PDB file of C-alpha atoms in Angstrom:
ATOM      1  CA  UNK A   1      -2.782   2.671  -8.055  1.00  0.00           C
ATOM      2  CA  UNK A   2       0.677   3.902  -7.153  1.00  0.00           C
ATOM      3  CA  UNK A   3       2.108   7.352  -7.790  1.00  0.00           C
ATOM      4  CA  UNK A   4       4.449   9.849  -6.193  1.00  0.00           C
ATOM      5  CA  UNK A   5       3.167  12.791  -4.184  1.00  0.00           C
ATOM      6  CA  UNK A   6       5.652  15.254  -2.683  1.00  0.00           C
ATOM      7  CA  UNK A   7       8.456  12.731  -3.340  1.00  0.00           C
ATOM      8  CA  UNK A   8       6.704   9.886  -1.466  1.00  0.00           C
ATOM      9  CA  UNK A   9       4.912   6.771  -2.680  1.00  0.00           C
ATOM     10  CA  UNK A  10       1.135   7.205  -2.555  1.00  0.00           C
ATOM     11  CA  UNK A  11      -1.100   4.154  -2.860  1.00  0.00           C
ATOM     12  CA  UNK A  12      -4.797   4.498  -3.553  1.00  0.00           C
ATOM     13  CA  UNK A  13      -7.546   1.955  -4.195  1.00  0.00           C
ATOM     14  CA  UNK A  14     -11.302   1.531  -4.436  1.00  0.00           C
ATOM     15  CA  UNK A  15     -12.998   1.209  -1.077  1.00  0.00           C
ATOM     16  CA  UNK A  16     -14.465  -2.128  -0.070  1.00  0.00           C
ATOM     17  CA  UNK A  17     -18.202  -1.453   0.227  1.00  0.00           C
ATOM     18  CA  UNK A  18     -19.018  -4.176   2.744  1.00  0.00           C
ATOM     19  CA  UNK A  19     -20.753  -2.579   5.756  1.00  0.00           C
ATOM     20  CA  UNK A  20     -18.470  -4.100   8.406  1.00  0.00           C
ATOM     21  CA  UNK A  21     -15.087  -3.191   6.884  1.00  0.00           C
ATOM     22  CA  UNK A  22     -12.641  -2.071   9.555  1.00  0.00           C
ATOM     23  CA  UNK A  23      -9.792  -0.914   7.317  1.00  0.00           C
ATOM     24  CA  UNK A  24      -6.845  -1.829   5.132  1.00  0.00           C
ATOM     25  CA  UNK A  25      -3.482  -3.459   5.866  1.00  0.00           C
ATOM     26  CA  UNK A  26      -0.547  -2.177   3.795  1.00  0.00           C
ATOM     27  CA  UNK A  27       2.404  -4.450   3.001  1.00  0.00           C
ATOM     28  CA  UNK A  28       5.757  -3.488   1.484  1.00  0.00           C
ATOM     29  CA  UNK A  29       8.701  -5.404   0.075  1.00  0.00           C
ATOM     30  CA  UNK A  30      12.073  -4.398  -1.356  1.00  0.00           C
ATOM     31  CA  UNK A  31      13.910  -6.446  -3.985  1.00  0.00           C
ATOM     32  CA  UNK A  32      15.514  -8.827  -1.519  1.00  0.00           C
ATOM     33  CA  UNK A  33      13.275  -8.317   1.496  1.00  0.00           C
ATOM     34  CA  UNK A  34      10.355 -10.270   2.886  1.00  0.00           C
ATOM     35  CA  UNK A  35       6.836  -8.809   2.870  1.00  0.00           C
ATOM     36  CA  UNK A  36       6.340  -6.549   5.876  1.00  0.00           C
ATOM     37  CA  UNK A  37       3.145  -5.004   7.196  1.00  0.00           C
ATOM     38  CA  UNK A  38       3.885  -1.294   7.401  1.00  0.00           C
ATOM     39  CA  UNK A  39       0.512   0.273   8.194  1.00  0.00           C
ATOM     40  CA  UNK A  40      -3.193  -0.010   8.848  1.00  0.00           C
ATOM     41  CA  UNK A  41      -5.573   2.680   7.630  1.00  0.00           C
ATOM     42  CA  UNK A  42      -9.299   3.278   7.450  1.00  0.00           C
ATOM     43  CA  UNK A  43      -8.812   5.472   4.360  1.00  0.00           C
ATOM     44  CA  UNK A  44      -8.624   4.296   0.753  1.00  0.00           C
ATOM     45  CA  UNK A  45      -5.132   5.747   0.346  1.00  0.00           C
ATOM     46  CA  UNK A  46      -1.768   5.611   2.100  1.00  0.00           C
ATOM     47  CA  UNK A  47       1.388   7.720   1.749  1.00  0.00           C
ATOM     48  CA  UNK A  48       4.610   5.840   2.516  1.00  0.00           C
ATOM     49  CA  UNK A  49       6.826   8.514   4.014  1.00  0.00           C
ATOM     50  CA  UNK A  50       9.662   6.002   4.421  1.00  0.00           C
ATOM     51  CA  UNK A  51      10.164   5.803   0.634  1.00  0.00           C
ATOM     52  CA  UNK A  52      11.469   9.074  -0.771  1.00  0.00           C
ATOM     53  CA  UNK A  53      11.892   9.372  -4.554  1.00  0.00           C
ATOM     54  CA  UNK A  54      15.336  10.873  -4.001  1.00  0.00           C
ATOM     55  CA  UNK A  55      16.543   7.731  -2.199  1.00  0.00           C
ATOM     56  CA  UNK A  56      14.496   5.122  -4.061  1.00  0.00           C
ATOM     57  CA  UNK A  57      16.111   1.683  -4.162  1.00  0.00           C
ATOM     58  CA  UNK A  58      15.865  -0.539  -7.225  1.00  0.00           C
ATOM     59  CA  UNK A  59      12.261  -1.530  -6.635  1.00  0.00           C
ATOM     60  CA  UNK A  60       9.595  -1.324  -3.947  1.00  0.00           C
ATOM     61  CA  UNK A  61       6.501  -3.543  -4.071  1.00  0.00           C
ATOM     62  CA  UNK A  62       3.205  -2.925  -2.308  1.00  0.00           C
ATOM     63  CA  UNK A  63       0.025  -4.906  -1.730  1.00  0.00           C
ATOM     64  CA  UNK A  64      -3.026  -4.411   0.486  1.00  0.00           C
ATOM     65  CA  UNK A  65      -5.868  -6.382   1.991  1.00  0.00           C
ATOM     66  CA  UNK A  66      -8.969  -5.334   3.873  1.00  0.00           C
ATOM     67  CA  UNK A  67     -10.247  -6.646   7.183  1.00  0.00           C
ATOM     68  CA  UNK A  68     -13.624  -6.494   8.864  1.00  0.00           C
ATOM     69  CA  UNK A  69     -14.685  -6.083  12.481  1.00  0.00           C
ATOM     70  CA  UNK A  70     -14.494  -9.855  13.027  1.00  0.00           C
ATOM     71  CA  UNK A  71     -10.833  -9.838  11.867  1.00  0.00           C
ATOM     72  CA  UNK A  72     -11.670 -11.654   8.644  1.00  0.00           C
ATOM     73  CA  UNK A  73      -9.369 -10.511   5.852  1.00  0.00           C
ATOM     74  CA  UNK A  74      -9.708 -10.331   2.092  1.00  0.00           C
ATOM     75  CA  UNK A  75      -7.265 -11.810  -0.357  1.00  0.00           C
ATOM     76  CA  UNK A  76      -4.333  -9.576  -1.220  1.00  0.00           C
ATOM     77  CA  UNK A  77      -4.657  -6.979  -3.952  1.00  0.00           C
ATOM     78  CA  UNK A  78      -2.528  -7.144  -7.053  1.00  0.00           C
ATOM     79  CA  UNK A  79       1.065  -6.104  -6.385  1.00  0.00           C
ATOM     80  CA  UNK A  80       2.136  -2.645  -7.575  1.00  0.00           C
ATOM     81  CA  UNK A  81       5.759  -1.708  -8.117  1.00  0.00           C
ATOM     82  CA  UNK A  82       7.713   1.554  -8.102  1.00  0.00           C
ATOM     83  CA  UNK A  83       9.627   0.546 -11.212  1.00  0.00           C
ATOM     84  CA  UNK A  84       6.745  -0.142 -13.591  1.00  0.00           C
ATOM     85  CA  UNK A  85       3.494   1.363 -12.394  1.00  0.00           C
ATOM     86  CA  UNK A  86       4.226   4.816 -11.080  1.00  0.00           C
ATOM     87  CA  UNK A  87       2.908   8.163 -12.251  1.00  0.00           C
ATOM     88  CA  UNK A  88       5.501  10.847 -11.617  1.00  0.00           C
TER      89      UNK A  88
END
């Protein structure tokens, strides 16, 4: 899920319940950019303080994947977009 909180993009998702989950890798992409890993978190949410609603470009895309303690990763989540899936 993607929404704005205090003018920043906030992503949230259901936790992976596997016992050896290490955390979540957050990826971001602008309209003409390549996917870029922007963060790793152990939480089931992330606030992107580099994307302010006041300076929002045409579209920002996000996706996440989890990893475990053996560095095995999940498939990517569905992509969410600032232009069609945001709660303001």
